[in-house]
mmCIF file with all atom_site columns, C-alpha atoms in Angstrom:
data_model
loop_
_atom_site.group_PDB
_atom_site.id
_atom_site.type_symbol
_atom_site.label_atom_id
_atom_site.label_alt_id
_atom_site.label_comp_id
_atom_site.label_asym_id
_atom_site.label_entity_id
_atom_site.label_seq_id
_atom_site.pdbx_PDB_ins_code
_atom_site.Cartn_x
_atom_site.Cartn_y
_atom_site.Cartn_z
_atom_site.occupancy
_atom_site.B_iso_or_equiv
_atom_site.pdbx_formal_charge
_atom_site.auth_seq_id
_atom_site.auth_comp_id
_atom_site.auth_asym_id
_atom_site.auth_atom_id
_atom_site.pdbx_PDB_model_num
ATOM 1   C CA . UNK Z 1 1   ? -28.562 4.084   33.325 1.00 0.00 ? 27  UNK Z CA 1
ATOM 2   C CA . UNK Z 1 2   ? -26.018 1.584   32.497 1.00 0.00 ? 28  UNK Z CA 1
ATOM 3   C CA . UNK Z 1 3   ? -25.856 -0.076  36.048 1.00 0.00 ? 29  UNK Z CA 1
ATOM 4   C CA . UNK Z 1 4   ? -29.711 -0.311  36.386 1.00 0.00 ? 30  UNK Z CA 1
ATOM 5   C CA . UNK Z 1 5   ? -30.530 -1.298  32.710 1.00 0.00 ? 31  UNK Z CA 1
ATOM 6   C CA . UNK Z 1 6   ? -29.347 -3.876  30.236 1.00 0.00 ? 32  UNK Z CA 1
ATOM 7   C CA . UNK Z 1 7   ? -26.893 -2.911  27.268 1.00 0.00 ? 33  UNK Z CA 1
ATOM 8   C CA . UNK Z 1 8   ? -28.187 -4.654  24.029 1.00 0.00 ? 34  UNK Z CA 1
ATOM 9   C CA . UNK Z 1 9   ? -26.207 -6.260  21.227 1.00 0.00 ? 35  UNK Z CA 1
ATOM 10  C CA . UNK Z 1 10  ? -28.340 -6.659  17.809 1.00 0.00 ? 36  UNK Z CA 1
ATOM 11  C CA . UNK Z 1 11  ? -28.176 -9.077  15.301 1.00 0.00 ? 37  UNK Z CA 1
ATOM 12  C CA . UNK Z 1 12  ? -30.138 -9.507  11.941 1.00 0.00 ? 38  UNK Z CA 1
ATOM 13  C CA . UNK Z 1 13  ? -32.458 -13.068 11.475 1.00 0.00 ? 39  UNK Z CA 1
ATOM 14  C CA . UNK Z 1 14  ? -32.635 -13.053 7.697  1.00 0.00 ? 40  UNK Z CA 1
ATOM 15  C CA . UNK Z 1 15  ? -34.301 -15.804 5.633  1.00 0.00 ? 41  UNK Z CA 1
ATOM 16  C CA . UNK Z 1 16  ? -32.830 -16.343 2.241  1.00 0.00 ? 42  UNK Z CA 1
ATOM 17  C CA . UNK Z 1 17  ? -32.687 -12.543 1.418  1.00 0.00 ? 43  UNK Z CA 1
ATOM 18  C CA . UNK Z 1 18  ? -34.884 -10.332 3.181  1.00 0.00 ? 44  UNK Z CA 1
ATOM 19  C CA . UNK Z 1 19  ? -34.728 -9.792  6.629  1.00 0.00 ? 45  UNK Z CA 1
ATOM 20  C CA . UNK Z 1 20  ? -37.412 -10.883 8.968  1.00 0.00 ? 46  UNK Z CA 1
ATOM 21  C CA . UNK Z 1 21  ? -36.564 -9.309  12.289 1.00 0.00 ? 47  UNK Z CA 1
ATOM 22  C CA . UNK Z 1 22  ? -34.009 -7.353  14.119 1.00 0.00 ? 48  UNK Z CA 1
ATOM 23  C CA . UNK Z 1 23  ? -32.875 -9.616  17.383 1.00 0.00 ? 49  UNK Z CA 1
ATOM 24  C CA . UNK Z 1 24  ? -31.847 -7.722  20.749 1.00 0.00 ? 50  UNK Z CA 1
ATOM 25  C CA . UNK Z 1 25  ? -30.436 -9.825  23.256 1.00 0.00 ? 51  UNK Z CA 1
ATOM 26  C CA . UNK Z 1 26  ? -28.903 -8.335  26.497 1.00 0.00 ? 52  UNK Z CA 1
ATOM 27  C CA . UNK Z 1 27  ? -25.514 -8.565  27.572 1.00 0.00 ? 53  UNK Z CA 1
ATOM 28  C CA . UNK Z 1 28  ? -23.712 -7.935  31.252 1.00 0.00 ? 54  UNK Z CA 1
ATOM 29  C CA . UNK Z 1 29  ? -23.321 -4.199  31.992 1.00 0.00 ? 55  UNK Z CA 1
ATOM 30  C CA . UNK Z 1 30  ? -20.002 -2.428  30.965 1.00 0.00 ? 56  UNK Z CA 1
ATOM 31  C CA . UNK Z 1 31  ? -17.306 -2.944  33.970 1.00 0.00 ? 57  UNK Z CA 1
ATOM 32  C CA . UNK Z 1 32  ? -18.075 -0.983  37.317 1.00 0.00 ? 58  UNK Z CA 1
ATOM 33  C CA . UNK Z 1 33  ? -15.312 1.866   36.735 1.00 0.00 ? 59  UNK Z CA 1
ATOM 34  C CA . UNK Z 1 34  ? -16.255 5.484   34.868 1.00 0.00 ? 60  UNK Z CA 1
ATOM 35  C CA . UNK Z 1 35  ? -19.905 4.558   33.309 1.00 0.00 ? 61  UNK Z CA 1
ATOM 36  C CA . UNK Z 1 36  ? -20.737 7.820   31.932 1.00 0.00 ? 62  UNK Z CA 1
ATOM 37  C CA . UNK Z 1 37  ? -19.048 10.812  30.242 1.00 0.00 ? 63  UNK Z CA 1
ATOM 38  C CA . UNK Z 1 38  ? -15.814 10.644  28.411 1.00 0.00 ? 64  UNK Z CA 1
ATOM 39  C CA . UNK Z 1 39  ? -13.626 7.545   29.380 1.00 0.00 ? 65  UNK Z CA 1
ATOM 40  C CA . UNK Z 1 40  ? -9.958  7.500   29.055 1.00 0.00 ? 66  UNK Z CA 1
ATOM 41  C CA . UNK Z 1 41  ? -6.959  5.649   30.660 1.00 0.00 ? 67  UNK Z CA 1
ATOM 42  C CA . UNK Z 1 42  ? -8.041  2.908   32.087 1.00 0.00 ? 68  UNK Z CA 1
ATOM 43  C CA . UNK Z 1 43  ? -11.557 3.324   32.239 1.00 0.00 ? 69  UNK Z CA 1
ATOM 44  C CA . UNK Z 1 44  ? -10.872 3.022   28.185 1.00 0.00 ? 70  UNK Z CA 1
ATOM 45  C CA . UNK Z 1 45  ? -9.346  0.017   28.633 1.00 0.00 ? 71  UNK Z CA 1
ATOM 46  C CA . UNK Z 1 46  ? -11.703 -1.491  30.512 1.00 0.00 ? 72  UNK Z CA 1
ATOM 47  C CA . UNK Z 1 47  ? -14.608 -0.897  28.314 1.00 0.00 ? 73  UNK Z CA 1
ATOM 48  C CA . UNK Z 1 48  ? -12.796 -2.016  25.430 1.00 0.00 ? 74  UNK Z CA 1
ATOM 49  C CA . UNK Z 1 49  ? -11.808 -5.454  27.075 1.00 0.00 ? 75  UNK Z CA 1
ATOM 50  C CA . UNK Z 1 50  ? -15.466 -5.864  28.050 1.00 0.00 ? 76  UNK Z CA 1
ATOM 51  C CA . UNK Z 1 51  ? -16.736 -5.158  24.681 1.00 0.00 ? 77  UNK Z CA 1
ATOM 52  C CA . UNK Z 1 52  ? -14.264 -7.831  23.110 1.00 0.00 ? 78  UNK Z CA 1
ATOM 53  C CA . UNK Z 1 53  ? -14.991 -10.585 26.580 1.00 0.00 ? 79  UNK Z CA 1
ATOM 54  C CA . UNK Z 1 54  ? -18.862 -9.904  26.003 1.00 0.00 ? 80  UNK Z CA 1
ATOM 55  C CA . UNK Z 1 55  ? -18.752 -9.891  22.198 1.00 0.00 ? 81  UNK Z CA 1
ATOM 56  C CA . UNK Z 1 56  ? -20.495 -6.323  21.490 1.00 0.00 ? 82  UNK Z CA 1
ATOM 57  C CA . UNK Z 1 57  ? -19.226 -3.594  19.424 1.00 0.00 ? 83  UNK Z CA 1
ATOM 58  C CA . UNK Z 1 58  ? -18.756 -0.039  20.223 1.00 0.00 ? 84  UNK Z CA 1
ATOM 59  C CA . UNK Z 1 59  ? -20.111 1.907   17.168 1.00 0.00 ? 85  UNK Z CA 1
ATOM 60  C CA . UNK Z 1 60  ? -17.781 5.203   15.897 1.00 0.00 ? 86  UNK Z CA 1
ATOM 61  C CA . UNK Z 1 61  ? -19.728 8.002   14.418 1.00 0.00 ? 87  UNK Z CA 1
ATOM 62  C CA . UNK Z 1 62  ? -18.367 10.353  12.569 1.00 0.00 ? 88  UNK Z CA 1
ATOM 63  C CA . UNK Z 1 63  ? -19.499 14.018  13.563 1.00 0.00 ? 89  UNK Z CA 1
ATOM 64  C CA . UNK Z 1 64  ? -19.313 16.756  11.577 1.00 0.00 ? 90  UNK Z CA 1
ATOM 65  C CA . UNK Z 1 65  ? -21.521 19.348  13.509 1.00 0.00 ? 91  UNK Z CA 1
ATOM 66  C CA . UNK Z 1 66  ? -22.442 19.610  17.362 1.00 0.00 ? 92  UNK Z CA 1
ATOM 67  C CA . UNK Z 1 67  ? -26.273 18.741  16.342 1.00 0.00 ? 93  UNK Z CA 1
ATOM 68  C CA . UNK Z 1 68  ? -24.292 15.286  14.811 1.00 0.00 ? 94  UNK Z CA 1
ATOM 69  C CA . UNK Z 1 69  ? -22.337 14.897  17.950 1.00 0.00 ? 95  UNK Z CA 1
ATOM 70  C CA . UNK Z 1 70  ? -25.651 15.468  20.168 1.00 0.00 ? 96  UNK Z CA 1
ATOM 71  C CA . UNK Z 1 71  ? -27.834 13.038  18.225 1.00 0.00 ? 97  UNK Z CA 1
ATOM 72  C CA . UNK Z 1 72  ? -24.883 10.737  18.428 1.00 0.00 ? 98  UNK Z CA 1
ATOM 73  C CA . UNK Z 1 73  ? -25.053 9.993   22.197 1.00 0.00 ? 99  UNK Z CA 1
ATOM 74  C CA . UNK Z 1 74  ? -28.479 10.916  22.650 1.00 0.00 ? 100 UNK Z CA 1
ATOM 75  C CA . UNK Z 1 75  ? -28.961 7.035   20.106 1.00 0.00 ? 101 UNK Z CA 1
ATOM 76  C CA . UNK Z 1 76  ? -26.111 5.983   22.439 1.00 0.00 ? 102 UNK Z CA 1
ATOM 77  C CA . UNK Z 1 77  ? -28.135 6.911   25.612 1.00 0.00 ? 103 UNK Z CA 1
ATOM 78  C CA . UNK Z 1 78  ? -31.964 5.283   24.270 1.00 0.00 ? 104 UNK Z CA 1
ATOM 79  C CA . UNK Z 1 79  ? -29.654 2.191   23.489 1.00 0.00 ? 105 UNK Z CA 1
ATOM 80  C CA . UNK Z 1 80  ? -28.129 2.302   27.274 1.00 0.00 ? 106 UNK Z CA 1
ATOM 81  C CA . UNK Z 1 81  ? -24.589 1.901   25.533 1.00 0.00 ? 107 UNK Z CA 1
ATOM 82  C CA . UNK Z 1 82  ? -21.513 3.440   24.500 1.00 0.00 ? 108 UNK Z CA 1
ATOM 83  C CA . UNK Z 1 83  ? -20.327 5.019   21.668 1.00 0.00 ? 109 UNK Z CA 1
ATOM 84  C CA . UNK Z 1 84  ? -17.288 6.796   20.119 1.00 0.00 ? 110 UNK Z CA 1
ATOM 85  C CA . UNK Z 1 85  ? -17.782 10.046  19.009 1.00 0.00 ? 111 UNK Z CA 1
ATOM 86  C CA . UNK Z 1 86  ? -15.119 9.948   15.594 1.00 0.00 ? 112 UNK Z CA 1
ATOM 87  C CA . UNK Z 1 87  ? -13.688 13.380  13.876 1.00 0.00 ? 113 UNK Z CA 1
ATOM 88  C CA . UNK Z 1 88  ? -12.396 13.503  11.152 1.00 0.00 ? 114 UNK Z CA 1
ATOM 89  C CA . UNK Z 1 89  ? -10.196 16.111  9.269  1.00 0.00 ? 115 UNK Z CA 1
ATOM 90  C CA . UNK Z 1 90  ? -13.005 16.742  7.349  1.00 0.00 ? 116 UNK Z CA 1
ATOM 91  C CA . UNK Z 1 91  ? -15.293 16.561  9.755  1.00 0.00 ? 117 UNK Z CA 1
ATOM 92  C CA . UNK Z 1 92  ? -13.331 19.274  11.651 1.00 0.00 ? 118 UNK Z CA 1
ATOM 93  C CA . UNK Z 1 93  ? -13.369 21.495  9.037  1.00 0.00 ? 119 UNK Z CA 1
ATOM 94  C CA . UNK Z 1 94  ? -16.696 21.382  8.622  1.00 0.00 ? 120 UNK Z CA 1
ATOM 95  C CA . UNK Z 1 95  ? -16.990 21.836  12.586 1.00 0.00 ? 121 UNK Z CA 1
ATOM 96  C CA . UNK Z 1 96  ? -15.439 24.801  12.341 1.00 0.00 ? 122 UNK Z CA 1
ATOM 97  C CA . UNK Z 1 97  ? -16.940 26.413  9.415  1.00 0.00 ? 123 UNK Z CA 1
ATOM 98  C CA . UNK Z 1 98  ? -16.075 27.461  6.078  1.00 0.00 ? 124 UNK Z CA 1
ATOM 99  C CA . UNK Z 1 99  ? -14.931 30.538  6.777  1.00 0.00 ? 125 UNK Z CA 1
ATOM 100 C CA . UNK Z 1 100 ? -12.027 30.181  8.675  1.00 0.00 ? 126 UNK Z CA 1
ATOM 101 C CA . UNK Z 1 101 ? -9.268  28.971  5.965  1.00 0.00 ? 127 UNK Z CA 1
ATOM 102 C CA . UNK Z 1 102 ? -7.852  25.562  6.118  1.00 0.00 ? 128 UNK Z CA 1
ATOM 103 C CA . UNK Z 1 103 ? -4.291  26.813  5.400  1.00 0.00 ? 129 UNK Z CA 1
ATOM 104 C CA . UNK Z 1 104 ? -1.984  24.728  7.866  1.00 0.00 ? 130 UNK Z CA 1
ATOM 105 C CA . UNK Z 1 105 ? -5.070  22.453  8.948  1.00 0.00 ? 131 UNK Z CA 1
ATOM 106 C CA . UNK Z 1 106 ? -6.285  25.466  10.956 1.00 0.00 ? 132 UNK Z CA 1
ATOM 107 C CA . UNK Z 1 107 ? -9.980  24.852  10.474 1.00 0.00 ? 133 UNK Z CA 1
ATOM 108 C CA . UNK Z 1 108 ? -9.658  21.007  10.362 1.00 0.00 ? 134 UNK Z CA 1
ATOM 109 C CA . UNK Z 1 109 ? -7.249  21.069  14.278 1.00 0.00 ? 135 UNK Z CA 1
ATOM 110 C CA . UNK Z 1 110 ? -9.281  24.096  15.392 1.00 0.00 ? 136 UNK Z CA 1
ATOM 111 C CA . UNK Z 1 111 ? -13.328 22.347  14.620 1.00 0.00 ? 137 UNK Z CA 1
ATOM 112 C CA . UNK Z 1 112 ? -11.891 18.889  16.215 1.00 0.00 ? 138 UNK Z CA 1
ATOM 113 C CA . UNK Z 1 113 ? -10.673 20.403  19.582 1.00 0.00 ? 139 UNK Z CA 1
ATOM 114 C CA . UNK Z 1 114 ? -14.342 22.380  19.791 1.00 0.00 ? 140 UNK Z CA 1
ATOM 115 C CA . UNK Z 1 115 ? -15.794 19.280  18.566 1.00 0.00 ? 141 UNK Z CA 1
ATOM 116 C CA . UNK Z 1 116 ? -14.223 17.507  21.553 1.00 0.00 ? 142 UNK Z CA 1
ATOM 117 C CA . UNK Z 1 117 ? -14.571 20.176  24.588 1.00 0.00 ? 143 UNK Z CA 1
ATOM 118 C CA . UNK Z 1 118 ? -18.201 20.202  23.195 1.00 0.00 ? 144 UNK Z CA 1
ATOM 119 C CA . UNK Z 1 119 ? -18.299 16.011  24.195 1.00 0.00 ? 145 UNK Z CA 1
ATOM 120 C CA . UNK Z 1 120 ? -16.332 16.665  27.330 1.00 0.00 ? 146 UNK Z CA 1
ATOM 121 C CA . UNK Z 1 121 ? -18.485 19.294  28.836 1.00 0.00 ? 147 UNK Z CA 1
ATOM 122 C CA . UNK Z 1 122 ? -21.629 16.984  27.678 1.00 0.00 ? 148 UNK Z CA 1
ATOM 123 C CA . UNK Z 1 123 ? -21.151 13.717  27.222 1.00 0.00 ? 149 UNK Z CA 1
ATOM 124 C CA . UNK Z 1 124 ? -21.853 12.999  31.245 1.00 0.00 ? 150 UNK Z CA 1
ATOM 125 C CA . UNK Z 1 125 ? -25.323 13.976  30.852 1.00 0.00 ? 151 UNK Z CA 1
ATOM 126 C CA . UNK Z 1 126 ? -26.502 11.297  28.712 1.00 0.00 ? 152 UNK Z CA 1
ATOM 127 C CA . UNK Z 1 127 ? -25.440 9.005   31.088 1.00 0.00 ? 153 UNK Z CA 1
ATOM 128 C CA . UNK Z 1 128 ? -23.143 6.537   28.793 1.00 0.00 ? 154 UNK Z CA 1
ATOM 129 C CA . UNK Z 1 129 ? -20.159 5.837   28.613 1.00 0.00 ? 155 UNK Z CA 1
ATOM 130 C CA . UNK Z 1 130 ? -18.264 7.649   25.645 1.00 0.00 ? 156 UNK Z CA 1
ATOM 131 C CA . UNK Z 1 131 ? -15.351 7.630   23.791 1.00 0.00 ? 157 UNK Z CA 1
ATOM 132 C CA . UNK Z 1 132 ? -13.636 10.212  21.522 1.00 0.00 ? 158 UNK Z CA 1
ATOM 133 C CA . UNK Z 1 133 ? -11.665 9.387   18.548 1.00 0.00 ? 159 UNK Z CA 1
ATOM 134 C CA . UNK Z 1 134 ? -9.757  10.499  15.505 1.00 0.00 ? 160 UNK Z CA 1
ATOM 135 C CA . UNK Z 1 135 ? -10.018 9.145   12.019 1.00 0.00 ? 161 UNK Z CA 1
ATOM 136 C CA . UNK Z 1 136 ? -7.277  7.727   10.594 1.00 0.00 ? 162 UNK Z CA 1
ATOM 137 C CA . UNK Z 1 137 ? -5.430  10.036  8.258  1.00 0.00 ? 163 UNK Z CA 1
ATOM 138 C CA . UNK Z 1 138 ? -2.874  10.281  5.020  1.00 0.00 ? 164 UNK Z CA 1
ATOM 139 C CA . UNK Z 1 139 ? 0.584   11.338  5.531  1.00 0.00 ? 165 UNK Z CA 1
ATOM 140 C CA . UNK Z 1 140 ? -0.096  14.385  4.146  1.00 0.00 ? 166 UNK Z CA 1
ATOM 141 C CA . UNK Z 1 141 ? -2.461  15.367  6.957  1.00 0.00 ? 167 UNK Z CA 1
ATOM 142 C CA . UNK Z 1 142 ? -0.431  14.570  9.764  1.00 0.00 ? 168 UNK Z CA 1
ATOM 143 C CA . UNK Z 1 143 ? -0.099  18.227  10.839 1.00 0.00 ? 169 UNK Z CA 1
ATOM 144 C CA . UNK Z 1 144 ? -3.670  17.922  11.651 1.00 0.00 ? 170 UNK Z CA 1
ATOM 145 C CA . UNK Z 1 145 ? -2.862  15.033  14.127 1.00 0.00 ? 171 UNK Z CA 1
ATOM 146 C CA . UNK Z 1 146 ? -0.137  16.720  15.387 1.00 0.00 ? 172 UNK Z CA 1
ATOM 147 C CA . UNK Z 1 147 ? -2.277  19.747  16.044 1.00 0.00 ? 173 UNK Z CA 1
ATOM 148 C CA . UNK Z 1 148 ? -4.938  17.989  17.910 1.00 0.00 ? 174 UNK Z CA 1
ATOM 149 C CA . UNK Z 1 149 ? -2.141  16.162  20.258 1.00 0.00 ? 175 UNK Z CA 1
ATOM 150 C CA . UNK Z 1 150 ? -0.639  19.214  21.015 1.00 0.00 ? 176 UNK Z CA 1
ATOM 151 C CA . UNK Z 1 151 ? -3.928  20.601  22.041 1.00 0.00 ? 177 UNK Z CA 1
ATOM 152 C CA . UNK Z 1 152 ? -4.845  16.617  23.979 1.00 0.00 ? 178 UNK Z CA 1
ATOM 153 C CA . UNK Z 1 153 ? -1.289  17.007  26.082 1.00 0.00 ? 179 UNK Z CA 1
ATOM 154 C CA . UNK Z 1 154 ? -2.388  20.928  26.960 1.00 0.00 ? 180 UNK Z CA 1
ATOM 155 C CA . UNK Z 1 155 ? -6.090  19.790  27.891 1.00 0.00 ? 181 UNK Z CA 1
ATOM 156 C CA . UNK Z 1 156 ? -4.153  17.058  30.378 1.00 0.00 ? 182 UNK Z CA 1
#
């Protein structure tokens, strides 16, 4: 797990054009609060000030599908790093299934929030920290937002 094996942080070594090797040097483990499973609060904030001190990035994926999601942190666990798992109101949508109607972002707000219970029921089992995030998203979509915060301030 994180505690017992090194995170990596890749970087290409190209010559002139092509590139001759992919470079993986290890960097501290994340801080010693939540290590696995969905992080919020400050757990959140930790990881993200340990990614910017250490100089790694977190990668967001975004998932349109709970095999997506799945394959998402199970790269995120054979790395031994974390990841944020990103919908999007497509991505919801598409989550869902197209055939409940998107009329009032139902499909979009509805495919996100099983999108996310999926991760949250999950996500501790691949033994990584992860994070889950919204895309960002026209004006014109903001009932979407609004729809998954309504459903984030019920969940808490």
């Amino acid at each position: 797990m994180i505690g017992s094996k090194s995170m990596l942080s890749r970087k290409s070594v190209v010559t002139g054009t092509s590139r001759k090797a992919l470079v993986c040097k290890a960097v501290s483990a994340p801080p010693s609060t939540k290590l696995s499973g969905v992080v919020y609060g400050k757990d959140l904030t930790d990881l993200m000030e340990h990614a910017q001190v250490k100089g790694y990035a977190i990668p967001a994926v975004n998932c349109t599908s709970s095999s997506i999601i799945n394959a998402t942190m199970e790269s995120a666990k054979a790395a031994n790093a974390p990841v944020m798992v990103q919908f999007s109101n497509g991505g919801g949508a598409s989550i869902a299934g197209k055939a409940v109607s998107n009329k009032d972002q139902v499909a979009a707000v509805q495919g996100c929030i099983a999108g996310a219970l999926h991760v949250r029921q999950v996500a501790k089992y691949y033994g990584v920290p992860v994070v889950l995030h919204t895309d960002h998203c026209a004006k014109s979509l903001l009932p979407w937002m609004d729809g998954m915060m309504a459903a984030n301030k019920e969940f808490f």
